[in-house]
Amino acid sequence: MEKAEEAKRRVEELRSEIVEHDRRYYLEAAPTISDQEYDHLYRELRDLEGQYPSLVTPDSPTQRVGAGALESFVQVPHRTPMLSLDNTYSEEEVANFFRRLQRLIPGETIDAVIEPKVDGVALSILYRHGILEYAATRGNGIVGDDVTRNIRTIGAVPSRLRGAAPPEEVEVRGEVFLPKKVFAALNAERQESGEPLFANPRNTAAGSLKQLDPTLVAKRKLSAIFYGFGFVTGGNVATHQQALDRLKKWGLPTHENIWTAQSVEGVIEAIQELGRIRDDFEFEMDGAVVKVDRYDIRERLGYTSKAPRWAMAFKYQAERAETRVRSIQVYVGRSGKLTPVANLDPVFVSGTTVSRATLHNGDEIRRKDVREGDVVVIEKAGEIIPAVVAVLKERRTGKEKPFDMPERCPSCGEQVIRLPGQVDVRCTNVECPEQVKRRLQHFAHKGALDIEGLGVMMVDQLVEKGLVKRVDHIYELDEEKLGRLDRMGKRSISNLLEGIEASKKQPLWRLIFGLGILHVGATAARELANHFKTMKALQSASLDELIRVPNTGEIIGRSIRDWFQSDDNIALVRALKEHGLNFGEADHNETDGQALRGISWVITGKLSEPREIFEDLIRRNGGHVTGSVSKKTNYLLAGEDAGSKLDKARQLGIQIVDEGKFRKMIG
Ligand code: IVH
């Protein structure tokens, strides 16, 4: 057999094996090979496709992650609108709903199906002749965002439907979710690396789908489950249960647990039963959907403008528990924010033991009138940190102690401030020991500068003994100073000093992350380092430039800019540079020259090299780049086919240069 033919045969074999293993893994939760073996098959396929690019097809498992980030999402119209569901927290209203159905369709038995309502992100996928054509979010119900590339990264979503005769077109409807276990692991990882925690699985799933770069989505390990059709050509199913069977035969995951009922009592019993096992599902579930099984009856009942008349969602109350507030403690965060937290008698809610709950801020405490010693109701609604929702005032004994937010910082005793229009109270003393501790802990921890020997206890000692008042002071420590600390032998001292010295060589992104700029997690720090290459370029970047970094929006951009404008931070950065930390300059020959010093540039049109190269050249020569032409722009670097930016620059009388002239300017 010829080599190419042999490759084609093997590619097909590998694809069907991989698809089968995906099915066993995602649909049956019963994989028959190890992850390693799976990776091996996957790699072989990818390598073969690399050698024979003509064999790549859009439905190949290797095409789950396409390359490069998008600028924004394209809108796609839904074939049939994506409606919402009427919902209620009351069993009585569910009973009324079912009685109404019985009244509207007299003489017929109403078969209801009851199934879990997944708390995720609604999704519609169009398969044409069984091949995934596009996937869209709900949007406004009429048009949604085209999230095809992100959806392709989800292993549970097949690129091709199984079976011989798929319809010409079918829109399948379902829900994308982040499995609870994956969510917990993701947050544990983020805690470890000092990144802010995600609030709940649904927000995380929604946020992931909004990513413009599918490689980031692929890392999130989303999943999906399907519960029905939108539009379907020649759809010859008569009931919801048949539709679910059909979806399952096509290889789409569907609910395993569904109930059927023909009476009000049956429906209520089913939603209660489902409620009892709600914690057992791999996804977060916030209710039960009750729907009419027969499609002909659905047609007769019809729709309101917002929701079908043949379905209703019953929402379960978030799990609550009663417990006592032992004390209220105020924590001082890295940025000086004071957060009141209730220490509770430990209590079991939604599968975990809870001993603390956030009280958010002083206004919240006052609004709810939470006192130390109060019996309170706490609620966990998929969130990791539970909240106090109510105080049981009738259980007061008179011994409860009202709580006011302190006027002075509990750590340093300085007066705290509350900015106009803000609920948060802050300590603005940059030398506040608690803040310094939090900052140094963050700076030194594994995910940032990773300084061995500089754990929580050591940080506490260094700050309490007054040896460190600002993060950079660790670079001034020596044997004599460390010798003043408790339980520090020669060996520990030299290990710590070595660890501190080694941190100077850490890559730039770790240093950026370690600075603890609000909203700048490890991922953002990596992107910023990649983009700007040097601390200096980051420090002098305009807001415009900052928000052009992938995944850095206005909020992160402003936070970075504000951080670098504070005198204390400027002094800190200068000191870190003097101590010889890696500012990215040695690697990137940042100081090419100052020919463009202070000059503001906009780039447009086609140039001989990617635009980033020119941006880099401008920055390395002291200039800066913005995205749009304004009065503040000094020069426009215009390539071929320049459009509206060129027109605008002409109108404003801005200097326009081509590539040749630009190169002359930088010598
Ligand atoms: S049936 C016409 N079944 O709930 C709408 N929806 O409030 C029919 N959802 O965004 C929807 N699980 O994505 C249905 N088992 C389920 C569901 C479900 C979750 C979502 C759906 C929609 C929302 C409606």
XYZ file of C-alpha atoms and ligand atoms in Angstrom:
691
model
C 0.000 0.000 0.000
C 1.235 3.483 -0.740
C 2.411 5.513 2.231
C -0.244 8.243 1.894
C -2.979 5.659 1.645
C -1.645 3.849 4.664
C -1.682 7.169 6.556
C -5.262 7.854 5.495
C -6.376 4.452 6.717
C -4.601 4.932 10.053
C -6.011 8.466 10.494
C -9.528 7.152 10.059
C -8.870 4.293 12.418
C -7.462 6.636 15.062
C -10.370 9.037 14.725
C -12.983 6.402 15.250
C -11.054 4.994 18.199
C -10.737 8.440 19.789
C -14.409 9.236 19.203
C -15.333 5.929 20.798
C -13.111 6.636 23.826
C -14.643 10.117 24.130
C -18.055 8.493 24.158
C -17.046 6.003 26.871
C -15.453 8.758 28.911
C -18.061 11.479 28.614
C -21.280 9.571 28.044
C -20.774 6.453 30.060
C -18.243 7.752 32.560
C -16.573 4.371 32.014
C -13.287 4.849 30.169
C -11.550 1.696 29.056
C -8.091 3.175 28.549
C -5.857 5.370 30.689
C -5.425 9.097 30.035
C -1.905 8.333 28.917
C -3.043 5.792 26.337
C -5.629 8.257 25.133
C -2.992 10.964 24.766
C -0.871 8.530 22.832
C -3.632 7.909 20.284
C -4.342 11.605 20.085
C -0.711 12.479 19.496
C -0.325 9.854 16.791
C -3.328 11.326 14.995
C -2.047 14.865 15.360
C 1.392 13.907 14.051
C -0.050 12.075 11.052
C -2.271 15.024 10.229
C 0.805 17.216 10.521
C 2.568 15.111 7.928
C -0.472 14.909 5.642
C -2.392 18.179 6.085
C -4.846 17.218 3.343
C -6.207 14.556 5.696
C -7.345 17.143 8.277
C -11.136 17.484 8.412
C -13.110 19.945 10.533
C -14.643 17.130 12.572
C -11.292 15.573 13.486
C -10.764 15.395 17.265
C -7.553 17.392 16.744
C -9.571 20.361 15.541
C -11.172 20.890 18.933
C -8.765 23.766 19.589
C -8.141 26.097 16.671
C -5.243 28.515 16.758
C -5.280 32.150 17.759
C -7.674 34.413 19.613
C -10.687 36.139 18.087
C -11.241 39.890 18.135
C -14.852 39.499 19.177
C -17.761 37.105 18.727
C -19.923 37.047 15.621
C -23.677 37.049 16.205
C -25.770 34.179 14.872
C -29.536 34.064 14.623
C -31.268 31.077 16.192
C -33.548 29.068 13.877
C -36.090 28.894 16.639
C -35.982 31.409 19.476
C -34.358 30.328 22.730
C -37.039 31.078 25.272
C -36.861 31.053 29.015
C -38.991 29.174 31.529
C -41.582 30.427 33.955
C -40.265 29.606 37.358
C -41.384 29.377 40.929
C -40.175 28.422 44.394
C -43.622 27.227 45.417
C -44.914 23.682 45.124
C -48.406 25.120 45.149
C -47.708 27.038 41.951
C -46.381 23.901 40.302
C -49.592 22.140 41.294
C -51.639 25.011 39.816
C -49.601 24.847 36.627
C -50.329 21.152 36.225
C -54.030 21.570 37.007
C -54.198 24.334 34.391
C -52.734 21.958 31.804
C -55.349 19.371 32.695
C -58.072 21.997 32.281
C -56.763 23.268 28.966
C -56.505 19.781 27.465
C -59.666 18.088 28.691
C -60.194 14.404 28.182
C -56.488 13.603 27.751
C -53.990 12.283 30.248
C -51.123 14.732 30.628
C -47.814 12.916 30.843
C -45.236 15.115 32.515
C -41.506 14.617 32.499
C -39.497 16.002 35.405
C -35.774 16.498 34.997
C -32.932 18.463 36.581
C -32.462 22.104 35.714
C -28.747 22.507 35.212
C -27.334 25.777 36.470
C -25.019 26.501 33.578
C -25.042 28.448 30.329
C -27.713 27.789 27.690
C -26.358 26.533 24.400
C -27.693 25.830 20.925
C -25.718 23.798 18.404
C -26.554 23.360 14.751
C -25.561 20.058 13.190
C -25.867 19.862 9.408
C -25.976 16.324 8.063
C -24.563 15.323 11.432
C -21.572 17.686 11.352
C -21.272 20.448 13.944
C -21.659 23.674 11.999
C -21.923 26.278 14.736
C -22.661 26.678 18.416
C -24.273 29.745 19.932
C -25.126 31.132 23.351
C -28.648 32.262 24.109
C -27.895 35.978 23.682
C -31.197 37.815 23.603
C -33.033 34.629 22.609
C -33.179 35.625 18.945
C -29.477 35.998 18.177
C -26.580 34.719 20.247
C -22.770 34.753 20.235
C -21.067 32.309 17.906
C -18.941 30.318 20.363
C -18.197 27.426 18.001
C -14.474 27.370 18.580
C -14.897 27.321 22.317
C -17.530 24.613 22.182
C -15.270 22.444 20.037
C -12.869 22.256 22.970
C -15.496 20.481 25.070
C -14.932 16.759 24.989
C -18.581 15.988 25.770
C -19.735 17.727 22.585
C -19.252 15.517 19.508
C -18.122 17.193 16.291
C -20.119 14.620 14.379
C -23.350 12.919 15.362
C -23.294 9.139 15.505
C -25.647 7.006 13.456
C -26.415 6.544 9.803
C -29.057 9.101 8.901
C -28.780 12.366 10.805
C -31.261 15.051 9.754
C -30.251 17.673 7.246
C -30.350 20.269 9.996
C -30.925 20.016 13.708
C -30.501 22.601 16.425
C -29.841 20.817 19.688
C -30.401 22.651 22.934
C -28.564 22.117 26.170
C -26.509 23.598 28.902
C -22.749 24.031 29.242
C -21.503 23.595 32.771
C -18.349 23.310 34.819
C -18.441 20.064 36.828
C -18.441 20.754 40.566
C -15.246 18.745 41.048
C -13.421 20.645 38.323
C -14.597 23.909 39.870
C -13.267 22.905 43.281
C -9.908 21.835 41.820
C -9.647 25.025 39.780
C -10.245 27.163 42.846
C -7.792 25.139 44.921
C -5.192 25.811 42.247
C -6.022 29.503 42.191
C -5.791 29.699 45.953
C -2.368 28.081 45.753
C -1.151 30.609 43.224
C -2.761 33.555 44.987
C -5.300 34.324 42.261
C -8.793 35.522 43.170
C -11.245 32.655 43.556
C -14.178 32.098 41.197
C -17.536 32.642 42.857
C -19.470 29.651 41.517
C -19.418 27.098 38.694
C -22.004 28.894 36.563
C -20.166 32.222 36.447
C -16.954 30.391 35.736
C -18.555 28.496 32.843
C -20.054 31.699 31.437
C -16.745 33.518 31.790
C -14.922 30.659 30.085
C -17.274 30.684 27.101
C -16.645 34.398 26.682
C -12.912 33.867 26.264
C -11.772 34.799 22.802
C -8.922 32.336 22.845
C -10.073 28.696 22.679
C -6.815 27.371 24.139
C -7.799 29.049 27.412
C -11.261 27.492 27.234
C -9.788 24.050 26.666
C -7.979 24.312 30.005
C -11.230 24.810 31.879
C -12.599 21.290 31.237
C -16.192 22.332 30.656
C -18.897 19.785 29.989
C -22.395 19.873 28.506
C -25.746 18.143 28.700
C -28.629 18.294 26.225
C -32.367 18.366 26.827
C -34.119 19.055 23.537
C -34.359 20.363 20.004
C -34.837 23.769 18.508
C -35.379 23.482 14.784
C -35.127 20.049 13.140
C -35.725 19.042 9.513
C -38.271 16.265 9.218
C -38.331 15.874 12.981
C -40.337 12.728 13.470
C -40.313 12.374 17.208
C -43.606 12.484 19.039
C -42.501 12.904 22.644
C -39.784 14.455 24.792
C -38.628 11.017 25.878
C -38.181 9.999 22.256
C -36.227 13.213 21.673
C -33.926 12.385 24.585
C -33.405 8.875 23.165
C -32.563 10.373 19.804
C -30.057 12.811 21.328
C -28.443 9.988 23.218
C -28.196 7.791 20.106
C -26.447 10.645 18.326
C -23.835 10.618 21.059
C -24.995 13.711 22.949
C -25.038 13.466 26.751
C -28.542 13.650 28.241
C -30.005 13.383 31.749
C -29.842 9.915 33.236
C -32.317 10.790 35.983
C -35.734 11.735 34.724
C -39.132 11.135 36.273
C -42.553 10.822 34.701
C -45.872 11.618 36.330
C -49.508 11.910 35.348
C -50.926 13.600 38.415
C -50.308 16.659 40.561
C -49.159 14.415 43.421
C -46.819 12.525 41.106
C -45.243 15.746 39.868
C -44.695 17.116 43.384
C -43.272 13.821 44.576
C -40.832 13.790 41.668
C -39.550 17.299 42.350
C -39.130 16.443 46.029
C -37.245 13.289 45.203
C -35.008 15.121 42.785
C -34.414 17.738 45.485
C -33.202 15.058 47.882
C -30.479 13.885 45.520
C -29.537 17.310 44.174
C -26.073 17.261 45.724
C -25.230 13.973 44.004
C -25.071 15.370 40.486
C -21.745 16.250 38.911
C -23.235 19.620 37.916
C -24.677 22.379 40.035
C -28.461 22.053 39.849
C -30.849 24.821 40.801
C -34.225 23.330 40.082
C -36.467 20.803 38.400
C -38.053 21.356 35.002
C -41.547 19.980 34.616
C -42.517 19.547 30.950
C -45.254 18.001 28.909
C -44.017 14.844 27.224
C -46.199 14.773 24.075
C -45.262 17.206 21.317
C -48.815 17.400 19.908
C -50.081 18.600 23.277
C -47.189 21.085 23.485
C -48.333 22.510 20.126
C -51.866 22.924 21.405
C -50.663 24.740 24.533
C -48.335 27.051 22.661
C -46.100 29.842 23.952
C -46.191 33.248 25.534
C -43.696 35.748 24.148
C -41.148 34.643 26.716
C -41.756 31.041 27.634
C -43.537 27.868 26.604
C -46.907 27.202 28.257
C -46.041 23.515 28.457
C -43.163 23.769 30.903
C -42.306 25.256 34.255
C -39.200 25.350 36.406
C -39.383 24.693 40.110
C -36.394 26.265 41.865
C -35.011 24.758 45.037
C -34.145 27.111 47.868
C -30.396 27.476 48.260
C -29.358 25.310 51.158
C -29.546 27.097 54.456
C -28.583 26.304 58.012
C -28.862 27.882 61.442
C -25.839 28.517 63.580
C -24.414 30.954 66.111
C -22.008 33.809 65.507
C -19.180 33.271 67.993
C -17.396 36.487 67.109
C -16.888 38.988 64.355
C -13.362 39.533 63.188
C -12.015 42.126 60.794
C -9.419 41.071 58.251
C -7.030 43.487 56.609
C -6.312 42.522 53.022
C -3.254 43.111 50.862
C -4.671 46.359 49.557
C -5.797 47.561 52.981
C -9.460 46.614 52.581
C -11.162 45.702 55.866
C -13.522 42.732 55.625
C -15.702 41.653 58.550
C -16.060 37.884 58.882
C -18.318 35.943 61.234
C -16.714 33.061 63.116
C -19.477 30.477 63.500
C -20.264 27.345 65.431
C -19.349 24.804 62.736
C -22.376 23.593 60.781
C -22.867 21.204 57.842
C -24.357 22.767 54.654
C -24.439 21.451 51.051
C -21.813 18.818 51.666
C -19.240 20.830 53.646
C -18.650 22.037 57.193
C -18.827 25.782 57.439
C -17.211 27.743 60.258
C -16.920 31.208 58.749
C -19.195 33.415 56.706
C -18.527 36.727 55.077
C -20.387 39.787 56.288
C -19.085 41.812 53.315
C -18.895 45.289 54.917
C -20.136 47.526 57.692
C -23.284 48.579 55.813
C -24.328 44.944 55.497
C -23.810 44.316 59.209
C -25.915 47.335 60.069
C -28.633 46.485 57.543
C -29.035 42.973 58.921
C -28.179 44.019 62.473
C -25.817 41.089 63.003
C -24.457 40.905 66.544
C -21.870 38.687 68.183
C -23.760 35.812 69.824
C -26.703 35.985 67.393
C -28.305 32.878 65.927
C -28.208 33.404 62.178
C -29.254 31.701 58.968
C -26.447 31.092 56.535
C -26.859 30.186 52.910
C -24.643 28.477 50.416
C -25.880 29.032 46.892
C -23.119 27.365 44.924
C -20.782 30.023 46.280
C -17.689 28.921 48.110
C -17.900 31.382 50.969
C -21.344 31.269 52.528
C -23.180 34.415 53.472
C -25.247 35.342 56.521
C -28.747 35.921 55.127
C -30.774 36.639 58.236
C -30.629 37.048 61.992
C -33.149 35.144 64.106
C -33.907 38.078 66.385
C -36.537 36.126 68.317
C -33.726 33.876 69.552
C -31.834 36.758 71.186
C -31.108 36.462 74.903
C -30.019 40.032 75.482
C -26.371 39.043 75.750
C -25.615 39.676 72.078
C -23.050 42.348 71.348
C -23.661 44.852 68.534
C -20.727 45.304 66.206
C -19.396 48.432 64.567
C -16.667 48.505 62.007
C -13.549 49.884 63.658
C -12.533 53.449 62.970
C -8.928 52.476 63.332
C -7.160 49.658 61.551
C -7.103 46.581 63.812
C -3.525 45.955 62.746
C -1.727 49.308 62.806
C -4.169 51.555 64.639
C -4.205 54.175 61.892
C -7.454 55.926 61.063
C -9.305 54.051 58.300
C -11.009 55.813 55.408
C -14.096 55.271 53.347
C -14.026 56.828 49.913
C -17.195 58.653 48.833
C -19.624 56.324 47.089
C -17.807 53.193 48.244
C -18.919 50.656 50.806
C -15.443 49.410 51.613
C -13.333 50.794 54.391
C -9.567 50.874 53.901
C -6.413 51.298 55.876
C -4.139 53.521 53.819
C -1.001 53.083 55.890
C 1.416 51.382 53.474
C 3.472 50.178 56.421
C 0.473 48.588 58.167
C 1.916 45.262 59.422
C -1.055 43.144 58.305
C -0.900 44.596 54.821
C 2.850 44.179 54.632
C 2.475 40.566 55.770
C -0.213 39.853 53.168
C 1.846 41.547 50.446
C 5.035 39.754 51.358
C 3.230 36.420 51.613
C 1.882 36.976 48.142
C 5.232 38.155 46.776
C 7.080 35.110 48.120
C 4.517 32.380 47.572
C 4.924 29.457 45.203
C 2.950 30.947 42.339
C 4.884 34.261 42.385
C 8.593 34.681 43.276
C 8.591 31.234 44.944
C 11.041 32.022 47.739
C 11.903 28.931 49.693
C 11.837 29.354 53.433
C 9.677 32.466 53.302
C 6.379 30.958 54.427
C 3.596 32.465 56.523
C 5.395 32.055 59.888
C 8.640 33.552 58.643
C 6.781 36.451 57.056
C 4.986 37.094 60.366
C 8.253 37.158 62.282
C 10.037 39.408 59.796
C 7.252 41.955 59.895
C 6.630 41.757 63.632
C 10.321 42.211 64.433
C 10.338 45.280 62.192
C 12.894 43.850 59.769
C 10.566 44.246 56.790
C 8.339 47.264 56.281
C 8.174 47.025 52.529
C 8.510 43.975 50.326
C 11.933 44.942 48.922
C 13.426 44.997 52.430
C 13.870 41.233 52.200
C 16.752 41.935 49.835
C 18.506 43.820 52.635
C 18.389 40.909 55.077
C 21.677 39.387 56.164
C 22.963 36.787 58.614
C 23.074 39.227 61.476
C 19.492 40.434 61.034
C 18.088 36.943 60.570
C 20.026 35.790 63.602
C 17.706 37.966 65.708
C 14.715 35.783 64.835
C 13.461 32.852 66.914
C 14.586 29.358 66.045
C 16.884 30.356 63.211
C 19.971 28.181 62.932
C 22.872 28.854 60.583
C 21.484 26.391 58.077
C 17.986 27.941 57.901
C 19.521 31.387 57.602
C 21.705 30.468 54.657
C 18.838 28.582 52.982
C 16.570 31.585 53.288
C 19.227 33.975 52.011
C 19.862 31.665 49.057
C 16.148 31.506 48.326
C 15.890 35.294 48.389
C 18.923 35.680 46.132
C 17.559 33.111 43.655
C 14.278 35.014 43.384
C 16.080 37.848 41.607
C 16.371 35.654 38.551
C 12.726 34.671 38.384
C 11.021 35.501 35.074
C 9.418 38.889 34.704
C 5.837 37.593 34.824
C 6.391 36.183 38.310
C 7.621 39.552 39.489
C 4.639 41.343 37.910
C 2.294 38.877 39.571
C 4.173 39.183 42.862
C 3.575 42.936 43.022
C -0.004 42.095 43.941
C -1.709 44.592 41.654
C -5.469 44.326 42.124
C -7.023 41.987 39.475
C -3.641 40.942 38.036
C -3.482 37.177 38.507
C -0.797 34.837 37.219
C -2.417 34.514 33.791
C -2.730 38.250 33.283
C 0.858 38.710 34.499
C 2.082 36.218 31.899
C 0.219 38.016 29.144
C 1.534 41.388 30.275
C 5.127 40.159 30.400
C 4.755 38.580 26.967
C 3.356 41.731 25.542
C 5.529 44.408 27.120
C 8.712 42.388 27.582
C 10.062 44.785 30.235
C 8.862 46.254 33.504
C 9.709 49.673 32.160
C 7.395 49.286 29.173
C 4.610 48.036 31.420
C 5.134 50.864 33.862
C 4.868 53.538 31.197
C 2.051 51.913 29.203
C -1.032 54.019 28.561
C -4.488 52.669 29.321
C -5.019 52.253 25.593
C -1.954 50.084 25.289
C -2.835 48.054 28.350
C -6.281 47.128 27.166
C -4.891 45.848 23.913
C -3.165 43.020 25.762
C -5.200 39.816 25.344
C -7.707 39.384 28.175
C -6.826 42.716 29.805
C -9.954 44.809 29.878
C -10.659 48.277 31.157
C -10.837 47.214 34.807
C -7.487 45.432 34.855
C -5.979 48.186 32.700
C -7.021 50.948 35.082
C -5.910 48.966 38.074
C -2.414 48.561 36.590
C -2.161 52.174 35.606
C -3.314 53.385 39.038
C -0.904 51.047 40.776
C 2.096 52.401 38.896
C 1.025 55.976 39.603
C 1.329 55.680 43.367
C 4.527 57.151 44.828
C 4.939 54.211 47.207
C 4.737 51.746 44.367
C 7.119 53.774 42.221
C 9.612 53.697 45.104
C 9.106 49.958 45.540
C 9.691 49.237 41.858
C 12.797 51.421 41.850
C 14.188 49.602 44.882
C 13.503 46.202 43.338
C 15.393 47.276 40.250
C 18.313 48.460 42.330
C 18.402 45.079 44.040
C 18.861 43.504 40.620
C 15.527 41.712 40.079
C 14.766 40.592 36.566
C 13.009 43.496 34.863
C 13.169 41.756 31.504
C 15.766 44.087 30.147
C 18.788 41.852 29.740
C 16.819 39.362 27.636
C 15.131 41.840 25.447
C 17.657 44.554 24.860
C 15.042 47.012 25.845
C 17.074 50.173 25.574
C 17.638 50.274 21.835
C 17.538 54.003 21.907
C 15.435 56.983 22.773
C 14.798 58.171 19.218
C 11.025 58.036 19.720
C 10.977 59.224 23.288
C 7.553 60.417 24.376
C 6.083 60.034 20.891
C 2.600 58.608 20.609
C 2.013 56.259 17.644
C -0.880 54.571 15.931
C -0.239 51.762 13.453
C -2.525 50.941 10.536
C -2.587 49.011 7.251
C -0.491 46.091 6.036
C 3.196 46.179 6.936
C 6.026 43.854 5.939
C 6.052 42.192 9.361
C 3.412 41.533 12.029
C 2.225 44.629 13.790
C 3.601 43.454 17.157
C 7.134 43.761 15.773
C 6.574 47.448 15.065
C 4.896 47.996 18.414
C 7.900 46.452 20.066
C 10.305 48.629 18.059
C 8.430 51.758 19.049
C 8.454 50.827 22.704
C 12.103 49.858 22.669
C 12.887 53.291 21.304
C 10.995 55.107 24.003
C 7.691 55.706 22.198
C 4.253 54.320 22.937
C 1.439 52.906 20.848
C -2.293 53.472 21.083
C -5.186 51.868 19.257
C -7.003 54.832 17.807
C -6.125 58.148 16.242
C -6.841 61.189 18.386
C -5.521 64.707 18.824
C -2.902 63.265 21.157
C -1.438 61.039 18.434
C 1.896 62.310 17.107
C 2.556 59.887 14.262
C 0.640 57.397 12.180
C 2.678 54.505 10.800
C 0.672 53.585 7.702
C 1.118 50.416 5.659
C -0.718 49.385 2.502
C -4.524 49.539 2.261
C -4.784 51.847 5.264
C -8.388 52.881 5.804
C -10.294 55.057 8.238
C -7.367 55.683 10.599
C -5.426 57.218 7.723
C -8.371 59.448 6.825
C -8.735 60.573 10.392
C -5.004 61.255 10.765
C -5.148 63.406 7.623
C -8.127 65.316 8.961
C -6.328 66.014 12.229
C -3.100 66.939 10.458
C -1.119 64.168 12.131
C 2.276 63.245 10.663
C 2.003 60.151 8.498
C 5.020 57.947 7.824
C 5.520 54.760 5.852
C 7.654 51.838 6.905
C 10.809 53.127 5.212
C 10.609 56.488 6.889
C 9.856 54.838 10.212
C 12.965 52.693 9.972
C 15.044 55.760 9.218
C 13.633 57.486 12.305
C 14.820 54.710 14.571
C 18.107 54.522 12.765
S -36.249 23.235 28.792
C -38.092 26.922 26.015
N -34.818 21.757 30.346
O -33.068 26.837 31.824
C -37.101 26.639 27.041
N -34.230 24.032 30.163
O -35.025 29.179 32.195
C -37.135 25.177 27.340
N -32.245 24.650 31.474
O -31.654 28.795 29.645
C -36.037 24.864 28.238
N -31.856 22.674 32.328
O -30.946 26.437 29.137
C -34.993 22.986 29.856
N -33.645 20.294 31.689
C -33.805 21.508 31.192
C -32.954 22.573 31.538
C -33.201 23.830 30.994
C -31.448 23.929 32.271
C -32.066 26.100 31.198
C -32.194 26.480 29.762
C -32.692 27.891 29.787
C -33.212 28.058 31.161
C -34.659 28.474 31.065
